[in-house]
Amino acid sequence: MELRQLEYFVAVAEEASFTRAAERVHVAQPGVSAQIRRLERELGHDLLDRSGRTVTLTDVGAAVLPLARAALLSVESARRTVEEMAGLVRGVVRVGMVVSCGIMDLPELLSSFHSLHPDVEITLVEANSDALISSLVDGQLDFALVGYAGAVPDGLSVRVLADEPLVAAVAAGDPWYGRESVSLDELLTRGLICLPPGTGLRGALDAACGGRQPRIALEASAPPMVITLAQRGLGPAILALSMIDGLHAVRITDPSPHSRLSFAWRTSGPHSPAARALIRLAENHVTTDL
């Protein structure tokens, strides 16, 4: 009994077709058929019923299928364990980061990862959180630093770096300068300075508004420009508390919007050995688990 015979058998069983199974394992169809016939002769029983329009499992095949899957998983686990223990984590890990993020945890993390695994190529892209989350779920990215409001996005696991309230940040001379708080209803009477839709901060503001539309007077693609516009006295800037940079922070109440910044990755695989190594390092890097 050979592993490739089990692989071909599982592929045919799952695809219900020799043709589709052959495409999946990148082997000509006669080769797949021949190997499965050889496996059946060795076991002394037919595993597949070929009499219908689609291929189905015999009773014996149905009993063997979970065992075949388990055997293939065990071999793959053994291979990965040997690679990682031998320091052979190679390949490419694809990382995303929110635009103009001031928190340096991701570069520090990537530096540590590169020191441990210098043979791994790291690719890094910047984008808004919505685009990064979509790319994670679709498998285009392995790992990202994202912002979001509310519950953890479906399909992702996270390690939280910051969970902060949003504030209305104003410069001296603004009518709200010196105030401690402002209600959301009052906030919506002002023209605001904010990041664009798709960012974590904007998502937190929109979620707090509950369907009402905030009046965005000025929109900038990165926090430094939002801060600069507010410093010029052009209105309240919607920022996380840690971002205010010399501005006066006015708490937003009734409700108080919060935004989280987190390392994130797909809950389910497939994950390459390199991606799994980076995820393990990230899990050790921070201890807050949402």
GROMACS .gro file of C-alpha atoms in nm:
model
  290
    1MET     CA    1   0.000   0.000   0.000
    2GLU     CA    2   0.142   0.336  -0.106
    3LEU     CA    3   0.057   0.685   0.012
    4ARG     CA    4  -0.016   0.802  -0.340
    5GLN     CA    5  -0.276   0.524  -0.373
    6LEU     CA    6  -0.450   0.655  -0.061
    7GLU     CA    7  -0.424   1.012  -0.192
    8TYR     CA    8  -0.582   0.916  -0.524
    9PHE     CA    9  -0.855   0.716  -0.351
   10VAL     CA   10  -0.946   1.011  -0.124
   11ALA     CA   11  -0.947   1.247  -0.422
   12VAL     CA   12  -1.183   1.025  -0.624
   13ALA     CA   13  -1.410   0.973  -0.324
   14GLU     CA   14  -1.435   1.346  -0.257
   15GLU     CA   15  -1.472   1.450  -0.622
   16ALA     CA   16  -1.702   1.158  -0.718
   17SER     CA   17  -1.516   1.156  -1.048
   18PHE     CA   18  -1.191   1.007  -1.179
   19THR     CA   19  -1.154   1.300  -1.420
   20ARG     CA   20  -1.183   1.570  -1.153
   21ALA     CA   21  -0.965   1.370  -0.914
   22ALA     CA   22  -0.693   1.339  -1.178
   23GLU     CA   23  -0.701   1.717  -1.230
   24ARG     CA   24  -0.679   1.772  -0.856
   25VAL     CA   25  -0.371   1.551  -0.807
   26HIS     CA   26  -0.216   1.657  -1.141
   27VAL     CA   27  -0.190   1.300  -1.274
   28ALA     CA   28  -0.336   1.153  -1.592
   29GLN     CA   29  -0.666   0.974  -1.534
   30PRO     CA   30  -0.539   0.627  -1.639
   31GLY     CA   31  -0.263   0.656  -1.378
   32VAL     CA   32  -0.517   0.736  -1.104
   33SER     CA   33  -0.740   0.445  -1.209
   34ALA     CA   34  -0.448   0.202  -1.222
   35GLN     CA   35  -0.322   0.292  -0.875
   36ILE     CA   36  -0.666   0.258  -0.718
   37ARG     CA   37  -0.717  -0.079  -0.888
   38ARG     CA   38  -0.384  -0.189  -0.744
   39LEU     CA   39  -0.496  -0.077  -0.397
   40GLU     CA   40  -0.824  -0.266  -0.432
   41ARG     CA   41  -0.643  -0.585  -0.537
   42GLU     CA   42  -0.413  -0.555  -0.237
   43LEU     CA   43  -0.707  -0.512   0.000
   44GLY     CA   44  -0.915  -0.777  -0.172
   45HIS     CA   45  -1.226  -0.557  -0.205
   46ASP     CA   46  -1.364  -0.290  -0.434
   47LEU     CA   47  -1.354   0.053  -0.273
   48LEU     CA   48  -1.543   0.239  -0.544
   49ASP     CA   49  -1.863   0.167  -0.735
   50ARG     CA   50  -1.804   0.268  -1.095
   51SER     CA   51  -2.138   0.152  -1.235
   52GLY     CA   52  -2.330   0.482  -1.211
   53ARG     CA   53  -2.290   0.821  -1.372
   54THR     CA   54  -2.085   0.929  -1.072
   55VAL     CA   55  -1.835   0.729  -0.873
   56THR     CA   56  -1.960   0.629  -0.527
   57LEU     CA   57  -1.810   0.445  -0.233
   58THR     CA   58  -1.879   0.081  -0.162
   59ASP     CA   59  -1.943  -0.018   0.198
   60VAL     CA   60  -1.579  -0.117   0.230
   61GLY     CA   61  -1.471   0.210   0.067
   62ALA     CA   62  -1.681   0.411   0.313
   63ALA     CA   63  -1.510   0.231   0.601
   64VAL     CA   64  -1.162   0.286   0.456
   65LEU     CA   65  -1.205   0.655   0.363
   66PRO     CA   66  -1.165   0.809   0.714
   67LEU     CA   67  -0.866   0.585   0.778
   68ALA     CA   68  -0.706   0.695   0.451
   69ARG     CA   69  -0.763   1.060   0.537
   70ALA     CA   70  -0.614   1.010   0.882
   71ALA     CA   71  -0.307   0.839   0.736
   72LEU     CA   72  -0.246   1.125   0.493
   73LEU     CA   73  -0.287   1.384   0.767
   74SER     CA   74  -0.046   1.197   0.990
   75VAL     CA   75   0.218   1.186   0.718
   76GLU     CA   76   0.176   1.558   0.647
   77SER     CA   77   0.202   1.639   1.019
   78ALA     CA   78   0.517   1.432   1.048
   79ARG     CA   79   0.671   1.607   0.749
   80ARG     CA   80   0.593   1.952   0.888
   81THR     CA   81   0.725   1.859   1.233
   82VAL     CA   82   1.054   1.737   1.088
   83GLU     CA   83   1.089   2.050   0.872
   84GLU     CA   84   1.024   2.287   1.159
   85MET     CA   85   1.239   2.101   1.414
   86ALA     CA   86   1.524   2.093   1.165
   87GLY     CA   87   1.495   2.469   1.113
   88LEU     CA   88   1.382   2.426   0.755
   89VAL     CA   89   1.096   2.675   0.766
   90ARG     CA   90   1.117   2.832   0.424
   91GLY     CA   91   0.887   2.984   0.169
   92VAL     CA   92   0.692   3.307   0.164
   93VAL     CA   93   0.472   3.465   0.430
   94ARG     CA   94   0.234   3.737   0.310
   95VAL     CA   95   0.165   4.013   0.562
   96GLY     CA   96  -0.068   4.314   0.558
   97MET     CA   97  -0.070   4.630   0.768
   98VAL     CA   98  -0.317   4.914   0.810
   99VAL     CA   99  -0.209   5.233   0.637
  100SER     CA  100   0.023   5.461   0.839
  101CYS     CA  101  -0.004   5.264   1.159
  102GLY     CA  102   0.192   5.431   1.439
  103ILE     CA  103   0.218   5.117   1.651
  104MET     CA  104   0.555   4.953   1.591
  105ASP     CA  105   0.466   4.602   1.706
  106LEU     CA  106   0.441   4.462   1.353
  107PRO     CA  107   0.786   4.577   1.232
  108GLU     CA  108   0.936   4.453   1.559
  109LEU     CA  109   0.759   4.120   1.519
  110LEU     CA  110   0.876   4.083   1.158
  111SER     CA  111   1.231   4.167   1.261
  112SER     CA  112   1.225   3.895   1.527
  113PHE     CA  113   1.076   3.650   1.277
  114HIS     CA  114   1.344   3.729   1.017
  115SER     CA  115   1.617   3.670   1.275
  116LEU     CA  116   1.472   3.327   1.356
  117HIS     CA  117   1.393   3.229   0.996
  118PRO     CA  118   1.618   3.420   0.755
  119ASP     CA  119   1.528   3.189   0.464
  120VAL     CA  120   1.163   3.297   0.465
  121GLU     CA  121   1.069   3.572   0.221
  122ILE     CA  122   0.835   3.829   0.378
  123THR     CA  123   0.601   4.035   0.159
  124LEU     CA  124   0.425   4.334   0.316
  125VAL     CA  125   0.136   4.542   0.183
  126GLU     CA  126  -0.047   4.843   0.328
  127ALA     CA  127  -0.423   4.884   0.289
  128ASN     CA  128  -0.735   4.979   0.481
  129SER     CA  129  -0.862   4.728   0.735
  130ASP     CA  130  -1.164   4.615   0.531
  131ALA     CA  131  -0.940   4.522   0.237
  132LEU     CA  132  -0.691   4.344   0.464
  133ILE     CA  133  -0.965   4.143   0.637
  134SER     CA  134  -1.108   4.040   0.299
  135SER     CA  135  -0.761   3.935   0.178
  136LEU     CA  136  -0.705   3.728   0.494
  137VAL     CA  137  -1.037   3.546   0.456
  138ASP     CA  138  -0.970   3.484   0.084
  139GLY     CA  139  -0.623   3.344   0.156
  140GLN     CA  140  -0.434   3.621  -0.025
  141LEU     CA  141  -0.265   3.716   0.304
  142ASP     CA  142  -0.137   3.493   0.584
  143PHE     CA  143  -0.124   3.752   0.859
  144ALA     CA  144  -0.216   4.118   0.910
  145LEU     CA  145  -0.236   4.408   1.151
  146VAL     CA  146  -0.597   4.530   1.126
  147GLY     CA  147  -0.841   4.761   1.299
  148TYR     CA  148  -1.207   4.681   1.358
  149ALA     CA  149  -1.504   4.761   1.580
  150GLY     CA  150  -1.725   4.516   1.766
  151ALA     CA  151  -1.688   4.140   1.737
  152VAL     CA  152  -1.394   3.959   1.579
  153PRO     CA  153  -1.452   3.935   1.200
  154ASP     CA  154  -1.588   3.598   1.090
  155GLY     CA  155  -1.323   3.342   0.999
  156LEU     CA  156  -1.038   3.516   1.180
  157SER     CA  157  -0.843   3.466   1.501
  158VAL     CA  158  -0.682   3.769   1.663
  159ARG     CA  159  -0.440   3.888   1.929
  160VAL     CA  160  -0.541   4.234   2.049
  161LEU     CA  161  -0.275   4.506   2.067
  162ALA     CA  162  -0.498   4.799   2.157
  163ASP     CA  163  -0.862   4.845   2.255
  164GLU     CA  164  -0.923   5.218   2.277
  165PRO     CA  165  -1.213   5.461   2.293
  166LEU     CA  166  -1.259   5.703   2.007
  167VAL     CA  167  -1.245   6.070   2.104
  168ALA     CA  168  -1.321   6.402   1.943
  169ALA     CA  169  -0.978   6.567   1.936
  170VAL     CA  170  -0.983   6.947   1.912
  171ALA     CA  171  -0.732   7.231   1.907
  172ALA     CA  172  -0.726   7.538   2.131
  173GLY     CA  173  -0.998   7.779   2.022
  174ASP     CA  174  -1.247   7.509   1.931
  175PRO     CA  175  -1.585   7.544   2.110
  176TRP     CA  176  -1.527   7.205   2.272
  177TYR     CA  177  -1.173   7.279   2.392
  178GLY     CA  178  -1.156   7.205   2.764
  179ARG     CA  179  -1.469   6.991   2.773
  180GLU     CA  180  -1.444   6.640   2.918
  181SER     CA  181  -1.715   6.473   2.712
  182VAL     CA  182  -1.970   6.518   2.437
  183SER     CA  183  -2.269   6.300   2.355
  184LEU     CA  184  -2.292   6.124   2.021
  185ASP     CA  185  -2.603   6.329   1.939
  186GLU     CA  186  -2.405   6.649   1.991
  187LEU     CA  187  -2.109   6.508   1.795
  188LEU     CA  188  -2.332   6.460   1.493
  189THR     CA  189  -2.412   6.831   1.482
  190ARG     CA  190  -2.050   6.912   1.388
  191GLY     CA  191  -1.857   6.866   1.069
  192LEU     CA  192  -1.596   6.603   1.157
  193ILE     CA  193  -1.246   6.518   1.038
  194CYS     CA  194  -1.205   6.143   0.993
  195LEU     CA  195  -1.042   5.856   0.809
  196PRO     CA  196  -1.227   5.710   0.507
  197PRO     CA  197  -1.470   5.416   0.503
  198GLY     CA  198  -1.294   5.082   0.528
  199THR     CA  199  -1.067   5.188   0.813
  200GLY     CA  200  -1.108   5.060   1.167
  201LEU     CA  201  -1.165   5.407   1.317
  202ARG     CA  202  -1.432   5.497   1.062
  203GLY     CA  203  -1.596   5.159   1.112
  204ALA     CA  204  -1.613   5.219   1.488
  205LEU     CA  205  -1.769   5.563   1.435
  206ASP     CA  206  -2.023   5.435   1.184
  207ALA     CA  207  -2.116   5.143   1.410
  208ALA     CA  208  -2.175   5.381   1.704
  209CYS     CA  209  -2.398   5.598   1.487
  210GLY     CA  210  -2.636   5.305   1.438
  211GLY     CA  211  -2.744   5.394   1.086
  212ARG     CA  212  -2.727   5.772   1.125
  213GLN     CA  213  -2.480   5.944   0.895
  214PRO     CA  214  -2.202   6.149   1.057
  215ARG     CA  215  -2.125   6.473   0.875
  216ILE     CA  216  -1.769   6.427   0.751
  217ALA     CA  217  -1.638   6.771   0.658
  218LEU     CA  218  -1.281   6.661   0.590
  219GLU     CA  219  -1.156   6.313   0.510
  220ALA     CA  220  -0.790   6.210   0.501
  221SER     CA  221  -0.636   5.873   0.421
  222ALA     CA  222  -0.393   5.859   0.716
  223PRO     CA  223  -0.402   5.964   1.083
  224PRO     CA  224  -0.117   6.223   1.060
  225MET     CA  225  -0.317   6.432   0.813
  226VAL     CA  226  -0.633   6.401   1.024
  227ILE     CA  227  -0.432   6.530   1.321
  228THR     CA  228  -0.279   6.816   1.120
  229LEU     CA  229  -0.620   6.931   0.997
  230ALA     CA  230  -0.754   6.935   1.353
  231GLN     CA  231  -0.445   7.121   1.476
  232ARG     CA  232  -0.527   7.392   1.218
  233GLY     CA  233  -0.862   7.444   1.390
  234LEU     CA  234  -1.074   7.292   1.112
  235GLY     CA  235  -1.294   7.090   1.346
  236PRO     CA  236  -1.304   6.785   1.573
  237ALA     CA  237  -1.094   6.489   1.458
  238ILE     CA  238  -1.219   6.137   1.531
  239LEU     CA  239  -0.916   5.951   1.663
  240ALA     CA  240  -0.818   5.678   1.904
  241LEU     CA  241  -0.717   5.821   2.240
  242SER     CA  242  -0.347   5.737   2.189
  243MET     CA  243  -0.333   5.936   1.863
  244ILE     CA  244  -0.429   6.285   1.979
  245ASP     CA  245  -0.073   6.429   1.957
  246GLY     CA  246  -0.112   6.763   2.138
  247LEU     CA  247  -0.487   6.799   2.075
  248HIS     CA  248  -0.744   6.804   2.353
  249ALA     CA  249  -0.937   6.478   2.382
  250VAL     CA  250  -1.313   6.500   2.439
  251ARG     CA  251  -1.473   6.168   2.533
  252ILE     CA  252  -1.769   6.055   2.322
  253THR     CA  253  -2.061   5.917   2.525
  254ASP     CA  254  -2.405   5.762   2.473
  255PRO     CA  255  -2.261   5.540   2.327
  256SER     CA  256  -1.881   5.541   2.354
  257PRO     CA  257  -1.729   5.395   2.034
  258HIS     CA  258  -1.423   5.171   2.065
  259SER     CA  259  -1.179   5.047   1.804
  260ARG     CA  260  -0.947   4.747   1.832
  261LEU     CA  261  -0.610   4.705   1.665
  262SER     CA  262  -0.506   4.341   1.639
  263PHE     CA  263  -0.282   4.088   1.477
  264ALA     CA  264  -0.515   3.865   1.273
  265TRP     CA  265  -0.503   3.544   1.068
  266ARG     CA  266  -0.744   3.286   0.926
  267THR     CA  267  -0.887   3.054   1.189
  268SER     CA  268  -0.875   2.762   0.947
  269GLY     CA  269  -0.589   2.672   0.712
  270PRO     CA  270  -0.422   2.598   0.495
  271HIS     CA  271  -0.122   2.757   0.664
  272SER     CA  272   0.231   2.710   0.535
  273PRO     CA  273   0.504   2.620   0.789
  274ALA     CA  274   0.633   2.977   0.757
  275ALA     CA  275   0.290   3.126   0.829
  276ARG     CA  276   0.237   2.897   1.127
  277ALA     CA  277   0.577   2.999   1.267
  278LEU     CA  278   0.485   3.367   1.237
  279ILE     CA  279   0.146   3.309   1.402
  280ARG     CA  280   0.310   3.125   1.692
  281LEU     CA  281   0.553   3.412   1.737
  282ALA     CA  282   0.267   3.662   1.735
  283GLU     CA  283   0.076   3.461   1.995
  284ASN     CA  284   0.381   3.478   2.221
  285HIS     CA  285   0.432   3.848   2.138
  286VAL     CA  286   0.109   3.960   2.305
  287THR     CA  287  -0.094   3.798   2.579
  288THR     CA  288  -0.436   3.963   2.530
  289ASP     CA  289  -0.676   3.716   2.371
  290LEU     CA  290  -1.017   3.841   2.263
   0.00000   0.00000   0.00000
